[in-house]
Coordinates of N, CA, C and O in Angstrom, one line a residue:
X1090 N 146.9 49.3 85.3 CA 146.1 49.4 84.1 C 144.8 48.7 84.3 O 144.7 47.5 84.0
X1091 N 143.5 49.6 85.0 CA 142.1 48.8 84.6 C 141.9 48.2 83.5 O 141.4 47.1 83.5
X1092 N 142.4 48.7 82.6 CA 142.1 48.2 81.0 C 142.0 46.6 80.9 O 141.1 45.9 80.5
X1093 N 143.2 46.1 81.5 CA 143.2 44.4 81.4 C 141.9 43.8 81.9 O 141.2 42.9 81.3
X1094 N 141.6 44.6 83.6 CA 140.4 44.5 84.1 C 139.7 44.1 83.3 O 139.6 42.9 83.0
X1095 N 139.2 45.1 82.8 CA 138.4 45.4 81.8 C 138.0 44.5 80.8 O 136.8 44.3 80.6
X1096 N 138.5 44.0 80.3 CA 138.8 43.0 78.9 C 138.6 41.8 79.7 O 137.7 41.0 79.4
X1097 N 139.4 41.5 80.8 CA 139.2 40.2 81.2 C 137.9 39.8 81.7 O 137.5 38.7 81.9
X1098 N 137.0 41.3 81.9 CA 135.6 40.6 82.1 C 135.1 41.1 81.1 O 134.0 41.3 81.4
X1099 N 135.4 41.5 79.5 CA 134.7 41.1 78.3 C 135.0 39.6 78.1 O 134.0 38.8 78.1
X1100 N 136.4 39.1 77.8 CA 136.7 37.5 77.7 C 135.8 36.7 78.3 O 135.3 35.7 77.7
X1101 N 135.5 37.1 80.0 CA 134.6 36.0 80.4 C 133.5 36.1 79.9 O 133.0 34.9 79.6
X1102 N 132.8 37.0 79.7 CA 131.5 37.4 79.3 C 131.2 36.5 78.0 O 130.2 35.9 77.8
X1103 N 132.3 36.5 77.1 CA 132.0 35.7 75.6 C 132.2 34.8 76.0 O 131.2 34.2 76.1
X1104 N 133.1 34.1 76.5 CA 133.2 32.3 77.3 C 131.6 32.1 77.3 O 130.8 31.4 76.6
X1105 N 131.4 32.8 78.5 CA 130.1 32.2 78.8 C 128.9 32.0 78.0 O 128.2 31.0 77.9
X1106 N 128.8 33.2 77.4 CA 127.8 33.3 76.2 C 128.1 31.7 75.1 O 127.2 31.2 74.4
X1107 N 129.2 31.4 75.1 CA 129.8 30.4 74.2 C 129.7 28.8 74.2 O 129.9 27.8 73.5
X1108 N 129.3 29.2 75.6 CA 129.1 27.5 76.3 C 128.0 27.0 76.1 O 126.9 27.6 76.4
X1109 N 128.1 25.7 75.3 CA 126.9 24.9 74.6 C 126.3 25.6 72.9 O 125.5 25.2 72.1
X1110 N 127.0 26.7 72.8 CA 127.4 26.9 71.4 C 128.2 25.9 70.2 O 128.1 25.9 69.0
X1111 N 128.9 25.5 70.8 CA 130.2 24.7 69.5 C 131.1 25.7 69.4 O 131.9 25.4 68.5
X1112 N 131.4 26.8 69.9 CA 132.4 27.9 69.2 C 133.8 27.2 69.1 O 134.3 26.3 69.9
X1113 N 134.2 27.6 68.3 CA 135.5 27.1 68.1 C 136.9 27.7 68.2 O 137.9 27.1 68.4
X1114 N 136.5 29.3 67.9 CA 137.0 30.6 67.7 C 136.3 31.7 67.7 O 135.2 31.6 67.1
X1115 N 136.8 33.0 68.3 CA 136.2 34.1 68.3 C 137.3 34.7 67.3 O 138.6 34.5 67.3
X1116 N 136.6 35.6 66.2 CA 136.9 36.0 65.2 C 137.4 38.0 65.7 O 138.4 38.7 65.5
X1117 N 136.2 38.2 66.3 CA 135.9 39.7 66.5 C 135.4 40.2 67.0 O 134.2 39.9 67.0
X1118 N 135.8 41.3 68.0 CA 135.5 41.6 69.4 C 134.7 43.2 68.9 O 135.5 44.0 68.4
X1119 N 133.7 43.6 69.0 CA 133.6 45.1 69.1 C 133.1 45.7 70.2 O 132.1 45.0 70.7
X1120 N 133.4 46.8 70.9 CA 133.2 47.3 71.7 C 133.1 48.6 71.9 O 134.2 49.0 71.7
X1121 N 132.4 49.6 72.1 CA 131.8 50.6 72.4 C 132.5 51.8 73.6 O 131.7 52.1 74.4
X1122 N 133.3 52.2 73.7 CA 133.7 53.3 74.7 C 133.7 54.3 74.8 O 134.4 55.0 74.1
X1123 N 132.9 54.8 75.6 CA 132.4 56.1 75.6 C 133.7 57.1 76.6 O 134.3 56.8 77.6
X1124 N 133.9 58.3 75.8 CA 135.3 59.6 76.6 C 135.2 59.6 78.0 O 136.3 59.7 78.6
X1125 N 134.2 59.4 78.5 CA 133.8 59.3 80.0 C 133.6 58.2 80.5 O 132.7 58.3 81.3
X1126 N 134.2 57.0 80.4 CA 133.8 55.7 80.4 C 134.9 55.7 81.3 O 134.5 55.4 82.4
X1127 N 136.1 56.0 81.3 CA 137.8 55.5 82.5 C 138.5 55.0 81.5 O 139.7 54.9 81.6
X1128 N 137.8 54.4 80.5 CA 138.6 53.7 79.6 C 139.5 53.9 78.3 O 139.0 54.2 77.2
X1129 N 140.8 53.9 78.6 CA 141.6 54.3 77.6 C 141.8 54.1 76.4 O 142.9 53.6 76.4
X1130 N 141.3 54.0 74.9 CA 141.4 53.2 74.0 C 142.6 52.6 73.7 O 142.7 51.4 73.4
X1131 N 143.6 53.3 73.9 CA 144.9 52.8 73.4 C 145.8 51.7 74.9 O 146.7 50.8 74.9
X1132 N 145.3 52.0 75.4 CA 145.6 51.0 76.0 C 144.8 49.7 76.3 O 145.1 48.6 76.8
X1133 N 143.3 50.2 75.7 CA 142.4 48.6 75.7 C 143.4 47.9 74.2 O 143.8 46.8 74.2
X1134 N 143.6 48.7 73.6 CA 144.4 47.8 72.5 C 145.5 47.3 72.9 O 145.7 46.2 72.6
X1135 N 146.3 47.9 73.7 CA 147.5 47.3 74.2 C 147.7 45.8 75.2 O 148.4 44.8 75.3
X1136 N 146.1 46.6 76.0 CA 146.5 45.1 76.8 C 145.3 44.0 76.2 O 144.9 43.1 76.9
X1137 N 144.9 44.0 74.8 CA 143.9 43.0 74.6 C 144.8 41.6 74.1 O 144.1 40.6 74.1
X1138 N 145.9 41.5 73.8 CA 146.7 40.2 73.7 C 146.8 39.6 74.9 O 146.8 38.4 75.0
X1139 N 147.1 40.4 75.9 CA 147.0 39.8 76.9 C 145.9 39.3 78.2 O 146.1 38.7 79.2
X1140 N 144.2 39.8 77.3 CA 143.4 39.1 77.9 C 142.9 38.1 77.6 O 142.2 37.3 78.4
X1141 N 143.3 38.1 75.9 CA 143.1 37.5 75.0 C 143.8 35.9 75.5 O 143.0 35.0 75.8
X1142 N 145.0 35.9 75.6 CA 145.4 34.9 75.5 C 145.7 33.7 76.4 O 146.0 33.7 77.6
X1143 N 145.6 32.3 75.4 CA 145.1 31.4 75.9 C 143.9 31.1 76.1 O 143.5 30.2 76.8
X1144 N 143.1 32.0 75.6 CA 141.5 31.9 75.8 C 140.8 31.5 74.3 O 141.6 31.4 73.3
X1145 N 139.5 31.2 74.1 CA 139.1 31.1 72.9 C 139.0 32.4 71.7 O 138.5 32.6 70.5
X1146 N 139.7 33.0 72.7 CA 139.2 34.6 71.9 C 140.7 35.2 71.7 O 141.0 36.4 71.6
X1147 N 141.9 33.8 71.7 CA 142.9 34.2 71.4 C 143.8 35.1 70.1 O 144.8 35.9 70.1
X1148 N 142.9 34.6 69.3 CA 143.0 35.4 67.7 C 141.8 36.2 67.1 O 141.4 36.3 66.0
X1149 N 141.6 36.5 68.0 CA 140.1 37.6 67.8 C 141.0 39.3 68.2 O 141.9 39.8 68.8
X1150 N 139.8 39.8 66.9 CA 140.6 41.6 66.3 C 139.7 41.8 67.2 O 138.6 41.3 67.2
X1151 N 140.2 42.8 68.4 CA 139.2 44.2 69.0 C 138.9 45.3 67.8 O 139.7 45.9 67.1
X1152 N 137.6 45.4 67.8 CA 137.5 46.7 67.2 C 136.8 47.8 68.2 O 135.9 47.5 68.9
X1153 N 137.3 48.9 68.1 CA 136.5 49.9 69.3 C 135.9 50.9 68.3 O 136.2 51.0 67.1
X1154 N 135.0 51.5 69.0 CA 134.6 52.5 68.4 C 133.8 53.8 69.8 O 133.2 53.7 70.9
X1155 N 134.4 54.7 69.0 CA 134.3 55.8 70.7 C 133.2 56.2 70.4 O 132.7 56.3 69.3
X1156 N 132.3 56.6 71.9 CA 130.9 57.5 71.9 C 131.7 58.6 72.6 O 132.3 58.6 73.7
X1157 N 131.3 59.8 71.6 CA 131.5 61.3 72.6 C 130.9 61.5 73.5 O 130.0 60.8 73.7
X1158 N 131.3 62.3 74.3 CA 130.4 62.6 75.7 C 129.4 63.9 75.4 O 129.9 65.0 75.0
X1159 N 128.3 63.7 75.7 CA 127.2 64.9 75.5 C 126.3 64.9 77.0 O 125.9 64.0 77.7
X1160 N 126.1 66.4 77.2 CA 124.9 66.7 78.5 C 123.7 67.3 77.9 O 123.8 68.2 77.0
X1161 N 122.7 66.9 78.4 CA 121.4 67.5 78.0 C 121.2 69.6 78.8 O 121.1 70.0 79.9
X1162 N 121.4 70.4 77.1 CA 121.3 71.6 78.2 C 120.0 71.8 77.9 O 119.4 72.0 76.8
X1163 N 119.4 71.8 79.0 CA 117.7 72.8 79.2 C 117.4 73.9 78.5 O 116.3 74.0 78.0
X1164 N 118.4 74.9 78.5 CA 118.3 76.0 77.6 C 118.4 75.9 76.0 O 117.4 76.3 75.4
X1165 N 119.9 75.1 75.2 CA 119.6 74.7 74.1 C 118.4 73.5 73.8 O 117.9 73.4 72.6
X1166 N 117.9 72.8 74.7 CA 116.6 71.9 74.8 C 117.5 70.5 73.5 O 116.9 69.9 72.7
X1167 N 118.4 70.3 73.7 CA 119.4 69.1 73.2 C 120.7 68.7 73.6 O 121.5 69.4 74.1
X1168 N 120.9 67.4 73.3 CA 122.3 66.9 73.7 C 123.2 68.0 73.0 O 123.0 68.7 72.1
X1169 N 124.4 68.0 73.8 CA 125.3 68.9 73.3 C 126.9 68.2 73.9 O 127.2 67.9 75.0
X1170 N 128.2 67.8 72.4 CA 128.9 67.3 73.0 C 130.1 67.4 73.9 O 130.5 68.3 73.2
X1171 N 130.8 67.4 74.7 CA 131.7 67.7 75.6 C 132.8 67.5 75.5 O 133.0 66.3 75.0
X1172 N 133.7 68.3 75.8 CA 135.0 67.6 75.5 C 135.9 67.2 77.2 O 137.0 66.6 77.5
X1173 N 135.1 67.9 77.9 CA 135.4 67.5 80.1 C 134.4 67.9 80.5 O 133.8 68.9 80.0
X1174 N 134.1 67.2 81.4 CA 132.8 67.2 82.5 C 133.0 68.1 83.4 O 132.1 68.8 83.7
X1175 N 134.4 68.3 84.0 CA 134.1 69.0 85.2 C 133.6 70.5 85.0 O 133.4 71.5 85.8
X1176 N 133.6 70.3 83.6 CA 132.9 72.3 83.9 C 131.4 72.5 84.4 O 130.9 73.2 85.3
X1177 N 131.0 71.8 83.8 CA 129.1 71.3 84.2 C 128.5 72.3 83.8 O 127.8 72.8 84.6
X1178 N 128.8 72.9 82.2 CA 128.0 73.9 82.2 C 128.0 73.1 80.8 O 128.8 72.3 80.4
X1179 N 126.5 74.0 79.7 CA 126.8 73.9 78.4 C 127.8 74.3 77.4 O 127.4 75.4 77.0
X1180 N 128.8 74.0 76.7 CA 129.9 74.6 76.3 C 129.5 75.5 75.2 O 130.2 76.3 74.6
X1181 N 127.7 75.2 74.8 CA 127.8 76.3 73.7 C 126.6 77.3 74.1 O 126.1 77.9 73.1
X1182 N 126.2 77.6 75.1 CA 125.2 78.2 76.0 C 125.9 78.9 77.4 O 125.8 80.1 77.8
X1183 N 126.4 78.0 77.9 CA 127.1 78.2 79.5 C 125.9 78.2 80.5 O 126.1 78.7 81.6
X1184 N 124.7 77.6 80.2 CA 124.0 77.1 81.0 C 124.3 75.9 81.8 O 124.5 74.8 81.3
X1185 N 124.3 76.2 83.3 CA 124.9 74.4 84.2 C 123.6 73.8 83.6 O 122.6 74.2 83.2
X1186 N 124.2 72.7 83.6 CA 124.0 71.4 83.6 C 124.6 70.1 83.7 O 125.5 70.0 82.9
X1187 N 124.4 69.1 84.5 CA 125.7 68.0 84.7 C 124.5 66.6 84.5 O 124.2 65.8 85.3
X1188 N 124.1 66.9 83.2 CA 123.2 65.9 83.1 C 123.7 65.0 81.7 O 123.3 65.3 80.6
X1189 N 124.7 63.8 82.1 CA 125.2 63.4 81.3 C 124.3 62.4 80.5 O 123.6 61.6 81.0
X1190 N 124.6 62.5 79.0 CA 123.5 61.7 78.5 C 124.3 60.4 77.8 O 123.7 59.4 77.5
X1191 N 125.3 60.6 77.6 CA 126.3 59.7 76.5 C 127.7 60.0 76.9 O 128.0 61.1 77.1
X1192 N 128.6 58.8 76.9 CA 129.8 58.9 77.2 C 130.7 58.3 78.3 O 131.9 58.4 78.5
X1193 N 129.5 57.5 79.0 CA 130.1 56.3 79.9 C 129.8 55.3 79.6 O 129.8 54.4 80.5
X1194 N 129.5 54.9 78.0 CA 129.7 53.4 77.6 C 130.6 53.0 77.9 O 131.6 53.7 78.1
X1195 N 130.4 51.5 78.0 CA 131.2 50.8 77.8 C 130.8 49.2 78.0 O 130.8 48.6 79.1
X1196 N 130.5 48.7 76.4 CA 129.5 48.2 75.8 C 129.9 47.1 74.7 O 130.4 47.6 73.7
X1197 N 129.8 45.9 74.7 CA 129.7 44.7 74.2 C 129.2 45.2 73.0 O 128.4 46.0 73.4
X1198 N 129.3 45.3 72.0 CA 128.7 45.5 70.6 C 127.9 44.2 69.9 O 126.7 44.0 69.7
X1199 N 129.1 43.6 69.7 CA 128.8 42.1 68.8 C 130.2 41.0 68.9 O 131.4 41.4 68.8
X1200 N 129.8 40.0 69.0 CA 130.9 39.3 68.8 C 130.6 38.3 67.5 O 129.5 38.0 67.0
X1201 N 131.8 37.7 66.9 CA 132.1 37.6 65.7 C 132.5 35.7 65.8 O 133.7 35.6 65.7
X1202 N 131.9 34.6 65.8 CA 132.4 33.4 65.9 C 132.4 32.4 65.4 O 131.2 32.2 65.0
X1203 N 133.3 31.2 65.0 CA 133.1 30.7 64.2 C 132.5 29.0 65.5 O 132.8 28.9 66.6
X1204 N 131.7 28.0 64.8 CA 131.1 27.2 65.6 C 131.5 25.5 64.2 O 131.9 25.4 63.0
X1205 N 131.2 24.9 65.0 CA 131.2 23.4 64.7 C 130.3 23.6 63.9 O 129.9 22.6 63.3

């Protein structure tokens, strides 16, 4: 499961950001995942107690929120969204294109903390 990967280099990421802050506690984690990102939502939830813990960000809520995946088609002249890449065409044109514009976030949002 990358997912823990994953998480465990969001955890460090707020550690660090945290040092010489006062934090005391991390409240709230939000994070950004885009359909094309690798990243599972249901399993970033599953393993976030376990990146979580023992850390400052032990009782901190993940919130996710998904970006669709869209490719820019030339012929419609706009993002258009996708539901799989390997077709590489427009799904509402059928013009190729493999020009992904959105959908491999995966993105720190905001974090939530309380300080001294």
């Amino acid at each position: 499961m990358h997912e823990l990967s994953l998480l465990t280099g969001v955890v460090e990421a707020i550690t660090r950001a945290g040092v010489g802050k006062h934090v005391t506690r991390v409240r709230e984690v939000a994070l950004e995942v885009g359909t094309m990102s690798g990243a599972i939502p249901d399993a970033l939830v599953a393993a976030w107690p376990l990146a979580v813990s023992g850390t400052i960000a032990q009782d901190a809520d993940l919130k996710l929120s998904e970006v669709t995946a869209a490719v820019w088609c030339p012929h419609c002249a706009r993002d258009v969204e996708i539901e799989e890449f390997y077709a590489l065409t427009c799904p509402e044109c059928g013009t190729p294109t493999a020009n992904l514009t959105r959908g491999r976030e995966f993105t720190l949002k905001y974090v939530e903390w309380d300080t001294e």
